[in-house]
Short mmCIF file of C-alpha atoms in Angstrom, two decimals:
data_model
loop_
_atom_site.label_atom_id
_atom_site.label_comp_id
_atom_site.label_asym_id
_atom_site.label_seq_id
_atom_site.Cartn_x
_atom_site.Cartn_y
_atom_site.Cartn_z
CA UNK A 1 11.65 6.99 -24.55
CA UNK A 2 10.62 7.59 -21.05
CA UNK A 3 11.03 5.34 -18.17
CA UNK A 4 6.59 3.58 -5.85
CA UNK A 5 4.35 0.94 -6.23
CA UNK A 6 0.98 2.41 -5.37
CA UNK A 7 -1.09 -0.70 -5.42
CA UNK A 8 -3.71 -1.76 -7.88
CA UNK A 9 -6.41 0.85 -8.28
CA UNK A 10 -8.86 1.55 -11.01
CA UNK A 11 -9.61 5.12 -11.80
CA UNK A 12 -12.51 5.71 -14.11
CA UNK A 13 -12.95 9.02 -15.82
CA UNK A 14 -16.11 9.45 -17.84
CA UNK A 15 -15.94 12.21 -20.39
CA UNK A 16 -19.22 12.84 -22.17
CA UNK A 17 -19.69 14.99 -25.25
CA UNK A 18 -21.82 18.00 -24.36
CA UNK A 19 -22.87 18.77 -27.90
CA UNK A 20 -23.18 16.79 -31.09
CA UNK A 21 -22.24 19.74 -33.27
CA UNK A 22 -19.17 21.91 -32.69
CA UNK A 23 -17.52 23.92 -35.42
CA UNK A 24 -13.77 24.41 -35.55
CA UNK A 25 -12.38 27.54 -33.94
CA UNK A 26 -9.56 29.14 -35.87
CA UNK A 27 -6.73 31.28 -34.53
CA UNK A 28 -4.07 33.52 -35.95
CA UNK A 29 -1.67 30.58 -35.87
CA UNK A 30 -3.90 28.17 -37.73
CA UNK A 31 -4.87 25.96 -34.73
CA UNK A 32 -8.35 24.49 -35.01
CA UNK A 33 -10.66 22.41 -32.90
CA UNK A 34 -11.81 19.27 -34.76
CA UNK A 35 -15.41 19.62 -35.94
CA UNK A 36 -18.11 16.99 -35.89
CA UNK A 37 -18.70 14.98 -39.04
CA UNK A 38 -22.18 15.77 -40.43
CA UNK A 39 -23.05 12.06 -40.78
CA UNK A 40 -22.78 11.63 -37.00
CA UNK A 41 -25.30 14.31 -36.01
CA UNK A 42 -28.44 12.19 -35.94
CA UNK A 43 -26.99 9.11 -34.25
CA UNK A 44 -26.56 8.18 -30.61
CA UNK A 45 -22.91 8.38 -29.49
CA UNK A 46 -21.09 5.05 -29.45
CA UNK A 47 -19.72 4.13 -26.01
CA UNK A 48 -16.05 3.16 -25.98
CA UNK A 49 -14.08 2.01 -22.96
CA UNK A 50 -10.31 2.45 -23.08
CA UNK A 51 -7.78 0.88 -20.71
CA UNK A 52 -4.53 2.83 -21.02
CA UNK A 53 -1.16 3.24 -19.39
CA UNK A 54 -0.70 6.94 -18.62
CA UNK A 55 1.37 8.86 -16.08
CA UNK A 56 -1.71 10.07 -14.19
CA UNK A 57 -4.91 8.17 -13.34
CA UNK A 58 -7.01 11.30 -13.86
CA UNK A 59 -7.34 13.55 -16.88
CA UNK A 60 -6.10 17.10 -16.62
CA UNK A 61 -8.30 20.01 -17.67
CA UNK A 62 -6.27 20.27 -20.88
CA UNK A 63 -6.78 16.58 -21.67
CA UNK A 64 -10.49 16.78 -20.90
CA UNK A 65 -10.87 19.57 -23.44
CA UNK A 66 -9.08 17.55 -26.10
CA UNK A 67 -11.02 14.33 -25.41
CA UNK A 68 -14.34 16.17 -25.59
CA UNK A 69 -13.40 17.44 -29.04
CA UNK A 70 -12.67 13.88 -30.17
CA UNK A 71 -15.97 12.68 -28.75
CA UNK A 72 -17.79 15.25 -30.84
CA UNK A 73 -15.68 14.59 -33.94
CA UNK A 74 -16.27 10.82 -33.78
CA UNK A 75 -19.71 10.79 -32.14
CA UNK A 76 -18.49 8.65 -29.25
CA UNK A 77 -18.67 8.62 -25.48
CA UNK A 78 -15.30 7.67 -23.99
CA UNK A 79 -14.72 6.02 -20.62
CA UNK A 80 -11.09 5.75 -19.51
CA UNK A 81 -9.79 3.07 -17.15
CA UNK A 82 -6.32 4.25 -16.08
CA UNK A 83 -4.64 2.11 -13.40
CA UNK A 84 -1.63 3.45 -11.47
CA UNK A 85 1.35 3.34 -13.80
CA UNK A 86 3.43 1.12 -11.50
CA UNK A 87 0.60 -1.42 -11.24
CA UNK A 88 -0.41 -1.51 -14.88
CA UNK A 89 0.99 -4.96 -15.68
CA UNK A 90 -0.81 -6.56 -12.75
CA UNK A 91 -4.05 -4.75 -13.52
CA UNK A 92 -3.76 -5.86 -17.16
CA UNK A 93 -3.50 -9.50 -16.12
CA UNK A 94 -6.51 -9.16 -13.80
CA UNK A 95 -8.61 -7.59 -16.55
CA UNK A 96 -7.79 -10.32 -19.06
CA UNK A 97 -8.60 -13.01 -16.49
CA UNK A 98 -11.91 -11.39 -15.55
CA UNK A 99 -13.63 -11.92 -18.89
CA UNK A 100 -14.81 -8.30 -18.88
CA UNK A 101 -12.85 -6.39 -21.49
CA UNK A 102 -12.67 -2.76 -22.63
CA UNK A 103 -13.00 -1.91 -26.31
CA UNK A 104 -9.36 -0.78 -26.51
CA UNK A 105 -6.52 -1.96 -24.32
CA UNK A 106 -2.92 -0.83 -24.36
CA UNK A 107 -0.02 -3.31 -24.37
CA UNK A 108 3.61 -2.19 -23.91
CA UNK A 109 5.07 -4.64 -26.41
CA UNK A 110 4.65 -7.86 -28.36
CA UNK A 111 6.85 -9.79 -25.93
CA UNK A 112 4.39 -9.09 -23.11
CA UNK A 113 3.12 -12.48 -21.94
CA UNK A 114 -0.35 -11.05 -21.28
CA UNK A 115 -0.57 -9.99 -24.92
CA UNK A 116 0.68 -13.31 -26.26
CA UNK A 117 -1.86 -15.19 -24.14
CA UNK A 118 -4.66 -12.83 -25.15
CA UNK A 119 -3.95 -13.52 -28.83
CA UNK A 120 -3.73 -17.25 -28.21
CA UNK A 121 -7.03 -17.23 -26.28
CA UNK A 122 -8.84 -15.28 -28.99
CA UNK A 123 -9.50 -12.23 -26.82
CA UNK A 124 -8.05 -9.79 -29.36
CA UNK A 125 -9.25 -9.08 -32.88
CA UNK A 126 -7.12 -8.82 -36.03
CA UNK A 127 -7.19 -5.18 -37.17
CA UNK A 128 -6.05 -5.46 -40.80
CA UNK A 129 -9.39 -4.34 -42.22
CA UNK A 130 -9.56 -1.31 -39.93
CA UNK A 131 -6.05 -0.17 -40.77
CA UNK A 132 -6.84 -0.48 -44.45
CA UNK A 133 -9.97 1.64 -44.03
CA UNK A 134 -8.24 4.67 -42.46
CA UNK A 135 -5.47 6.21 -44.60
CA UNK A 136 -3.73 8.03 -41.75
CA UNK A 137 -3.13 4.79 -39.85
CA UNK A 138 -1.26 3.42 -42.85
CA UNK A 139 0.49 6.65 -43.81
CA UNK A 140 1.83 7.49 -40.36
CA UNK A 141 2.73 4.00 -39.11
CA UNK A 142 6.00 2.21 -39.88
CA UNK A 143 5.52 -1.01 -41.81
CA UNK A 144 7.96 -2.62 -39.38
CA UNK A 145 5.59 -1.76 -36.53
CA UNK A 146 2.67 -3.43 -38.32
CA UNK A 147 4.79 -6.46 -39.23
CA UNK A 148 5.82 -6.86 -35.59
CA UNK A 149 2.15 -7.36 -34.68
CA UNK A 150 1.76 -10.34 -37.03
CA UNK A 151 2.50 -12.54 -34.04
CA UNK A 152 0.76 -15.67 -35.31
CA UNK A 153 2.80 -15.56 -38.52
CA UNK A 154 -0.39 -15.77 -40.58
CA UNK A 155 -0.61 -12.17 -41.81
CA UNK A 156 -3.13 -11.04 -39.18
CA UNK A 157 -2.20 -7.84 -37.31
CA UNK A 158 -3.22 -7.81 -33.64
CA UNK A 159 -2.90 -4.17 -32.71
CA UNK A 160 -2.73 -0.55 -33.83
CA UNK A 161 0.74 0.81 -33.03
CA UNK A 162 1.30 3.85 -30.88
CA UNK A 163 3.98 5.07 -33.21
CA UNK A 164 7.14 6.89 -32.26
CA UNK A 165 10.11 7.73 -34.44
CA UNK A 166 12.53 4.92 -35.17
CA UNK A 167 15.85 6.22 -33.96
CA UNK A 168 19.38 5.57 -32.77
CA UNK A 169 19.77 6.77 -29.19
CA UNK A 170 23.10 8.15 -28.07
CA UNK A 171 24.12 9.81 -24.81
CA UNK A 172 23.35 12.98 -22.89
CA UNK A 173 26.53 14.58 -21.57
CA UNK A 174 27.05 17.38 -19.08
CA UNK A 175 28.53 20.07 -21.32
CA UNK A 176 29.62 22.21 -18.36
CA UNK A 177 31.56 19.21 -17.04
CA UNK A 178 33.26 18.76 -20.40
CA UNK A 179 34.50 22.34 -20.18
CA UNK A 180 35.67 21.85 -16.61
CA UNK A 181 37.81 18.81 -17.51
CA UNK A 182 39.11 20.34 -20.74
CA UNK A 183 37.38 18.09 -23.26
CA UNK A 184 35.93 19.36 -26.53
CA UNK A 185 33.66 17.10 -28.56
CA UNK A 186 33.29 17.47 -32.36
CA UNK A 187 30.53 19.74 -33.65
CA UNK A 188 28.61 16.74 -35.00
CA UNK A 189 28.71 15.06 -31.59
CA UNK A 190 30.39 11.94 -32.94
CA UNK A 191 33.23 10.60 -30.78
CA UNK A 192 35.42 7.50 -30.98
CA UNK A 193 35.23 4.64 -28.52
CA UNK A 194 38.49 5.85 -26.97
CA UNK A 195 37.20 9.41 -26.61
CA UNK A 196 34.03 8.13 -24.99
CA UNK A 197 36.01 6.14 -22.44
CA UNK A 198 38.19 9.17 -21.74
CA UNK A 199 35.12 11.30 -20.99
CA UNK A 200 33.81 8.70 -18.56
CA UNK A 201 37.14 8.52 -16.75
CA UNK A 202 37.54 12.29 -16.45
CA UNK A 203 33.99 12.66 -15.19
CA UNK A 204 34.82 10.09 -12.51
CA UNK A 205 38.32 11.12 -11.41
CA UNK A 206 38.87 14.78 -12.40
CA UNK A 207 36.27 16.51 -10.19
CA UNK A 208 34.12 17.71 -13.12
CA UNK A 209 31.72 19.70 -10.92
CA UNK A 210 34.65 21.45 -9.20
CA UNK A 211 33.33 20.99 -5.67
CA UNK A 212 36.61 19.56 -4.39
CA UNK A 213 35.04 16.18 -3.64
CA UNK A 214 35.43 12.76 -5.17
CA UNK A 215 31.68 12.27 -5.58
CA UNK A 216 30.90 11.98 -9.30
CA UNK A 217 30.84 9.12 -11.77
CA UNK A 218 31.01 8.95 -15.52
CA UNK A 219 28.23 6.59 -16.50
CA UNK A 220 24.63 6.53 -15.28
CA UNK A 221 24.22 2.76 -15.45
CA UNK A 222 21.12 0.71 -14.71
CA UNK A 223 19.80 -2.80 -15.17
CA UNK A 224 17.12 -3.96 -17.58
CA UNK A 225 13.86 -3.75 -15.64
CA UNK A 226 12.76 -7.23 -16.80
CA UNK A 227 15.98 -9.24 -16.65
CA UNK A 228 17.68 -7.26 -13.84
CA UNK A 229 20.85 -7.44 -15.92
CA UNK A 230 23.19 -4.81 -17.35
CA UNK A 231 23.07 -4.26 -21.10
CA UNK A 232 26.38 -3.54 -22.85
CA UNK A 233 27.06 0.22 -22.82
CA UNK A 234 27.91 0.19 -26.54
CA UNK A 235 26.66 -2.32 -29.09
CA UNK A 236 26.41 -0.67 -32.53
CA UNK A 237 30.00 0.65 -32.49
CA UNK A 238 31.16 -2.97 -32.14
CA UNK A 239 28.90 -4.17 -34.96
CA UNK A 240 26.25 -5.74 -32.72
CA UNK A 241 23.01 -4.71 -34.47
CA UNK A 242 20.50 -7.35 -33.43
CA UNK A 243 19.21 -9.87 -35.99
CA UNK A 244 20.92 -9.26 -39.34
CA UNK A 245 22.24 -11.35 -42.19
CA UNK A 246 25.12 -13.49 -41.00
CA UNK A 247 28.19 -13.73 -43.23
CA UNK A 248 29.48 -17.07 -42.02
CA UNK A 249 26.96 -18.33 -39.48
CA UNK A 250 24.95 -21.55 -39.47
CA UNK A 251 21.80 -19.61 -40.35
CA UNK A 252 21.10 -16.85 -42.86
CA UNK A 253 20.00 -14.48 -40.10
CA UNK A 254 21.57 -14.33 -36.65
CA UNK A 255 21.78 -12.07 -33.65
CA UNK A 256 25.44 -11.36 -32.87
CA UNK A 257 24.74 -12.53 -29.32
CA UNK A 258 24.46 -16.06 -30.63
CA UNK A 259 26.50 -15.90 -33.83
CA UNK A 260 29.72 -17.85 -33.25
CA UNK A 261 31.19 -16.51 -36.49
CA UNK A 262 31.61 -13.00 -35.04
CA UNK A 263 32.94 -11.51 -31.81
CA UNK A 264 30.83 -8.33 -32.04
CA UNK A 265 28.74 -8.93 -28.95
CA UNK A 266 31.63 -10.39 -26.99
CA UNK A 267 33.66 -7.26 -27.78
CA UNK A 268 30.80 -5.06 -26.58
CA UNK A 269 30.60 -7.13 -23.42
CA UNK A 270 34.36 -6.87 -22.84
CA UNK A 271 34.26 -3.09 -23.20
CA UNK A 272 31.44 -2.79 -20.67
CA UNK A 273 33.27 -5.06 -18.21
CA UNK A 274 36.35 -2.89 -18.64
CA UNK A 275 34.40 0.27 -17.82
CA UNK A 276 32.88 -1.37 -14.75
CA UNK A 277 36.30 -2.48 -13.52
CA UNK A 278 37.69 1.03 -14.03
CA UNK A 279 35.05 2.38 -11.66
CA UNK A 280 33.31 4.78 -14.03
CA UNK A 281 29.87 3.26 -13.43
CA UNK A 282 27.58 4.77 -10.82
CA UNK A 283 28.17 2.39 -7.87
CA UNK A 284 24.40 1.96 -7.50
CA UNK A 285 24.02 0.85 -11.12
CA UNK A 286 23.39 -2.80 -10.25
CA UNK A 287 20.25 -1.84 -8.31
CA UNK A 288 19.17 1.18 -10.35
CA UNK A 289 16.35 1.04 -12.83
CA UNK A 290 16.12 3.64 -15.60
CA UNK A 291 14.12 6.06 -13.43
CA UNK A 292 16.61 6.01 -10.53
CA UNK A 293 19.51 6.30 -12.93
CA UNK A 294 17.94 9.34 -14.58
CA UNK A 295 17.25 10.99 -11.23
CA UNK A 296 20.88 10.56 -10.18
CA UNK A 297 21.95 12.10 -13.49
CA UNK A 298 19.65 15.05 -12.80
CA UNK A 299 21.13 15.44 -9.31
CA UNK A 300 24.66 15.74 -10.69
CA UNK A 301 25.97 12.40 -9.48
CA UNK A 302 26.73 11.15 -13.01
CA UNK A 303 27.67 12.94 -16.21
CA UNK A 304 26.71 10.62 -19.10
CA UNK A 305 23.22 9.19 -19.48
CA UNK A 306 21.87 7.09 -22.40
CA UNK A 307 18.70 8.52 -23.87
CA UNK A 308 16.69 10.04 -26.68
CA UNK A 309 17.93 13.18 -28.44
CA UNK A 310 14.51 14.82 -28.22
CA UNK A 311 14.54 15.15 -24.43
CA UNK A 312 16.74 18.23 -24.04
CA UNK A 313 13.95 20.40 -22.63
CA UNK A 314 13.02 17.63 -20.20
CA UNK A 315 16.45 16.89 -18.76
CA UNK A 316 18.04 20.34 -18.61
CA UNK A 317 15.46 22.10 -16.39
CA UNK A 318 15.66 19.22 -13.91
CA UNK A 319 19.46 19.40 -13.80
CA UNK A 320 19.38 23.19 -13.44
CA UNK A 321 17.31 22.83 -10.28
CA UNK A 322 20.54 21.55 -8.73
CA UNK A 323 23.03 23.52 -10.83
CA UNK A 324 21.56 26.63 -12.51
CA UNK A 325 24.61 27.03 -14.75
CA UNK A 326 24.48 23.44 -16.05
CA UNK A 327 24.36 22.72 -19.76
CA UNK A 328 23.89 19.60 -21.87
CA UNK A 329 25.15 18.29 -25.18
CA UNK A 330 24.51 15.07 -27.04
CA UNK A 331 26.92 12.52 -28.49
CA UNK A 332 27.08 9.27 -30.42
CA UNK A 333 29.97 6.82 -30.42
CA UNK A 334 31.54 5.77 -33.73
CA UNK A 335 32.65 2.27 -34.57
CA UNK A 336 36.05 1.43 -35.99
CA UNK A 337 34.53 1.96 -39.45
CA UNK A 338 33.64 5.55 -38.52
CA UNK A 339 29.87 4.89 -38.59
CA UNK A 340 27.43 5.49 -35.73
CA UNK A 341 24.80 2.97 -36.78
CA UNK A 342 22.80 1.36 -34.04
CA UNK A 343 19.74 -0.83 -33.71
CA UNK A 344 16.66 1.37 -33.34
CA UNK A 345 15.86 2.28 -29.76
CA UNK A 346 12.08 2.18 -30.13
CA UNK A 347 11.76 -1.58 -29.97
CA UNK A 348 13.49 -1.71 -33.36
CA UNK A 349 10.08 -1.32 -35.01
CA UNK A 350 8.96 2.28 -34.53
CA UNK A 351 6.17 1.33 -32.11
CA UNK A 352 5.99 2.59 -28.53
CA UNK A 353 3.47 -0.01 -27.47
CA UNK A 354 0.14 -0.54 -29.23
CA UNK A 355 -3.64 -0.63 -28.85
CA UNK A 356 -5.54 -3.89 -29.22
CA UNK A 357 -9.28 -4.20 -29.91
CA UNK A 358 -11.05 -6.89 -27.89
CA UNK A 359 -13.56 -9.43 -29.14
CA UNK A 360 -16.35 -7.99 -26.99
CA UNK A 361 -16.18 -4.53 -28.55
CA UNK A 362 -19.59 -3.76 -30.04
CA UNK A 363 -18.12 -1.34 -32.56
CA UNK A 364 -14.47 -2.16 -33.35
CA UNK A 365 -14.56 0.01 -36.46
CA UNK A 366 -15.44 3.05 -34.33
CA UNK A 367 -12.60 2.19 -31.93
CA UNK A 368 -10.13 2.21 -34.83
CA UNK A 369 -11.65 5.42 -36.19
CA UNK A 370 -11.10 7.11 -32.81
CA UNK A 371 -7.39 6.24 -32.82
CA UNK A 372 -7.08 7.37 -36.42
CA UNK A 373 -8.65 10.73 -35.56
CA UNK A 374 -5.69 11.49 -33.26
CA UNK A 375 -3.38 11.79 -36.26
CA UNK A 376 -5.56 13.38 -38.94
CA UNK A 377 -4.41 16.74 -40.29
CA UNK A 378 -7.12 18.73 -38.51
CA UNK A 379 -6.11 17.26 -35.13
CA UNK A 380 -2.37 16.70 -35.32
CA UNK A 381 -1.35 20.33 -34.75
CA UNK A 382 -3.43 20.31 -31.56
CA UNK A 383 -1.87 17.02 -30.46
CA UNK A 384 1.59 18.58 -30.83
CA UNK A 385 0.99 22.13 -29.58
CA UNK A 386 -2.25 22.09 -27.58
CA UNK A 387 -4.62 25.06 -27.41
CA UNK A 388 -4.04 28.77 -27.44
CA UNK A 389 -4.66 30.04 -23.92
CA UNK A 390 -4.14 26.60 -22.40
CA UNK A 391 -0.73 25.60 -23.76
CA UNK A 392 0.59 28.73 -25.43
CA UNK A 393 -0.04 32.39 -26.16
CA UNK A 394 0.66 34.19 -29.41
CA UNK A 395 3.07 37.12 -29.51
CA UNK A 396 4.11 38.81 -32.74
CA UNK A 397 2.65 35.88 -34.66
CA UNK A 398 4.73 33.32 -32.76
CA UNK A 399 3.55 30.70 -30.28
CA UNK A 400 4.98 31.21 -26.79
CA UNK A 401 4.70 28.23 -24.46
CA UNK A 402 2.92 28.72 -21.14
CA UNK A 403 5.12 27.81 -18.18
CA UNK A 404 4.66 25.31 -16.72
CA UNK A 405 2.99 23.49 -19.59
CA UNK A 406 -0.25 21.76 -18.57
CA UNK A 407 -0.18 17.98 -18.22
CA UNK A 408 -1.30 16.40 -21.46
CA UNK A 409 -0.62 12.69 -21.07
CA UNK A 410 -3.70 11.49 -22.98
CA UNK A 411 -3.43 14.00 -25.81
CA UNK A 412 0.26 13.38 -26.51
CA UNK A 413 0.77 9.78 -25.37
CA UNK A 414 -2.08 7.93 -27.09
CA UNK A 415 -1.20 8.10 -30.80
CA UNK A 416 1.70 9.63 -32.71
CA UNK A 417 2.86 9.99 -36.28
CA UNK A 418 5.85 8.21 -37.75
CA UNK A 419 8.53 10.33 -39.42
CA UNK A 420 7.63 13.52 -37.49
CA UNK A 421 10.58 14.47 -35.29
CA UNK A 422 9.08 17.92 -34.71
CA UNK A 423 6.62 16.33 -32.27
CA UNK A 424 9.41 16.23 -29.71
CA UNK A 425 10.06 19.97 -29.86
CA UNK A 426 7.62 21.50 -27.40
CA UNK A 427 5.49 24.46 -28.39
CA UNK A 428 7.22 27.77 -27.75
CA UNK A 429 10.72 26.28 -27.55
CA UNK A 430 13.22 29.13 -28.17
CA UNK A 431 14.67 29.07 -31.67
CA UNK A 432 18.22 28.70 -30.36
CA UNK A 433 17.25 25.44 -28.67
CA UNK A 434 15.31 24.27 -31.73
CA UNK A 435 18.41 24.84 -33.84
CA UNK A 436 20.42 22.75 -31.38
CA UNK A 437 17.96 19.86 -31.17
CA UNK A 438 17.02 19.47 -34.84
CA UNK A 439 20.41 18.16 -36.06
CA UNK A 440 20.45 15.64 -33.20
CA UNK A 441 17.01 14.36 -34.13
CA UNK A 442 17.97 14.17 -37.80
CA UNK A 443 21.07 12.10 -37.04
CA UNK A 444 19.13 9.86 -34.64
CA UNK A 445 16.63 8.99 -37.37
CA UNK A 446 19.14 8.59 -40.19
CA UNK A 447 21.44 6.20 -38.31
CA UNK A 448 18.86 3.78 -36.87
CA UNK A 449 19.06 0.17 -38.02
CA UNK A 450 16.06 -2.14 -37.81
CA UNK A 451 16.72 -5.50 -36.17
CA UNK A 452 15.02 -8.03 -38.41
CA UNK A 453 13.37 -9.96 -35.58
CA UNK A 454 10.91 -7.07 -34.96
CA UNK A 455 10.47 -8.28 -31.39
CA UNK A 456 9.14 -11.68 -32.48
CA UNK A 457 9.36 -14.45 -29.87
CA UNK A 458 9.63 -17.99 -31.33
CA UNK A 459 7.72 -20.83 -29.71
CA UNK A 460 11.07 -22.40 -28.82
CA UNK A 461 11.57 -19.62 -26.27
CA UNK A 462 8.62 -20.92 -24.26
CA UNK A 463 10.05 -24.39 -23.67
CA UNK A 464 11.28 -25.14 -20.14
CA UNK A 465 14.87 -25.94 -21.09
CA UNK A 466 15.20 -22.68 -23.01
CA UNK A 467 13.62 -20.64 -20.23
CA UNK A 468 15.89 -22.23 -17.63
CA UNK A 469 18.96 -21.49 -19.72
CA UNK A 470 17.81 -17.93 -20.26
CA UNK A 471 18.20 -17.43 -16.51
CA UNK A 472 21.71 -18.90 -16.68
CA UNK A 473 22.48 -16.60 -19.61
CA UNK A 474 21.32 -13.48 -17.78
CA UNK A 475 23.15 -14.37 -14.58
CA UNK A 476 26.38 -15.07 -16.46
CA UNK A 477 26.22 -11.84 -18.47
CA UNK A 478 25.81 -9.90 -15.22
CA UNK A 479 28.76 -11.72 -13.65
CA UNK A 480 30.97 -11.04 -16.69
CA UNK A 481 30.22 -7.31 -16.63
CA UNK A 482 30.80 -7.08 -12.88
CA UNK A 483 34.10 -8.96 -13.15
CA UNK A 484 32.94 -12.09 -11.34
CA UNK A 485 33.50 -14.20 -14.46
CA UNK A 486 36.10 -13.74 -17.24
CA UNK A 487 34.92 -12.42 -20.61
CA UNK A 488 35.96 -15.72 -22.22
CA UNK A 489 33.12 -17.34 -20.27
CA UNK A 490 30.87 -15.92 -22.98
CA UNK A 491 32.14 -18.48 -25.53
CA UNK A 492 30.98 -21.27 -23.24
CA UNK A 493 27.68 -19.45 -22.73
CA UNK A 494 27.06 -19.29 -26.47
CA UNK A 495 27.74 -23.00 -26.85
CA UNK A 496 25.27 -23.80 -24.08
CA UNK A 497 22.60 -21.69 -25.76
CA UNK A 498 22.59 -23.93 -28.83
CA UNK A 499 22.38 -27.05 -26.65
CA UNK A 500 19.39 -25.71 -24.72
CA UNK A 501 16.97 -24.89 -27.49
CA UNK A 502 18.97 -22.22 -29.29
CA UNK A 503 19.14 -24.16 -32.56
CA UNK A 504 15.37 -24.49 -32.66
CA UNK A 505 14.99 -20.83 -31.67
CA UNK A 506 17.30 -19.69 -34.49
CA UNK A 507 15.52 -21.87 -37.05
CA UNK A 508 12.09 -20.52 -36.08
CA UNK A 509 13.38 -16.95 -36.09
CA UNK A 510 14.84 -17.43 -39.57
CA UNK A 511 11.52 -18.83 -40.79
CA UNK A 512 9.74 -15.78 -39.35
CA UNK A 513 12.14 -13.27 -40.91
CA UNK A 514 11.88 -15.04 -44.26
CA UNK A 515 8.07 -14.93 -44.07
CA UNK A 516 8.13 -11.12 -43.83
CA UNK A 517 9.79 -10.95 -47.24
CA UNK A 518 7.02 -12.88 -48.98
#
């Protein structure tokens, strides 16, 4: 998934196509460089400015090579505006307020206030016609991701999704620690709630790293970066799956958080509070964000970290810097019904942010064509694997990854295909590791459940009384988990939600969900 403030800077990288005609270069492994379309040869390149959120404000040599090939393929001249990653939200707001817009701008999600205001103010264009024109955009994008961008509830789509696979995220677990404390997990990685709790306790109290010190913790906890509140450790195993059909609620569709006819969310909350009281949380969890939590997991301070099953080759090398003999495995937690269903981790829609086209773009069709070209058949292999000599070598007909792999943030983090889990297996990954990762990815995809709200935010959520109560809600949830309020306080919290705009919120959400079925 993922997730030092360096100020607000603007770094502009101009990458100009050197030639208007480049033919594809084949290799023994079938990798090709995209060739220019003949119809583009006689025309002046179209200038496109892109404001994106990438891990580096400058393009690596590998990314420059890839972008130049796209410039030739699409007959465009691309100018990137890449603010520092920690200042992106602020820079986004400044850009939208300035009145000077790029052709393409990246937004992290539909709940982003900057995005909602930009749609309301008419800064962004509907992209329905452009998506219909390019078959790859439709073929390799989840319908749920497109539906989530119909934010005005009128059928217009206000962005082109940066797709990622819809999945059910489980937990990374130190496999060497499991062996040290005498725990064996099933071959399919599916454990019960009780087994999960037992692992957390033993990682906290049984000296799993065998250093003779009481200095490890079971769970790498952290707070939501926006709300500064803990999320329940487990939700799906307790039946909390976001907005679904309610069996006995006041509305046809309800989120178990607010559904008084079920205790699913309350049970998930009680379990998390129990874990916190038992001391298995990293003691810094209340101030950790995801990045700090991950770093502490890498440093061997915690043994269980929530995350995506495709990140084995990211996490393990970092952990082995501290402990060369370390190993990882991956688990999911089953509910009482034996299932490991969970609401999809990728925003429940299959989109990892999206690209919007602004009203001042002189050639919005070309902007959409550029994004589409990232995922066409002649380019996709390069997006995944890179270039021979830059990203891999070929030995005995097999691709062998170059270590360390070059930075490729623009190539790999601009557009992706839905349904392609193989994207997350880096080029040259040893077959033994591929065989380990593939079943995890398969299970992650097969057990994801889509929350029917698709990230939609009803107008009721913008009213002062609702916003004020949202703060009360967040503060109370945090207090319950940390043991400062009893779990039964949640019943009172639910009741207050309905009295402070929740009824109107639920009605509008039900209307929205119903509209998607028309």
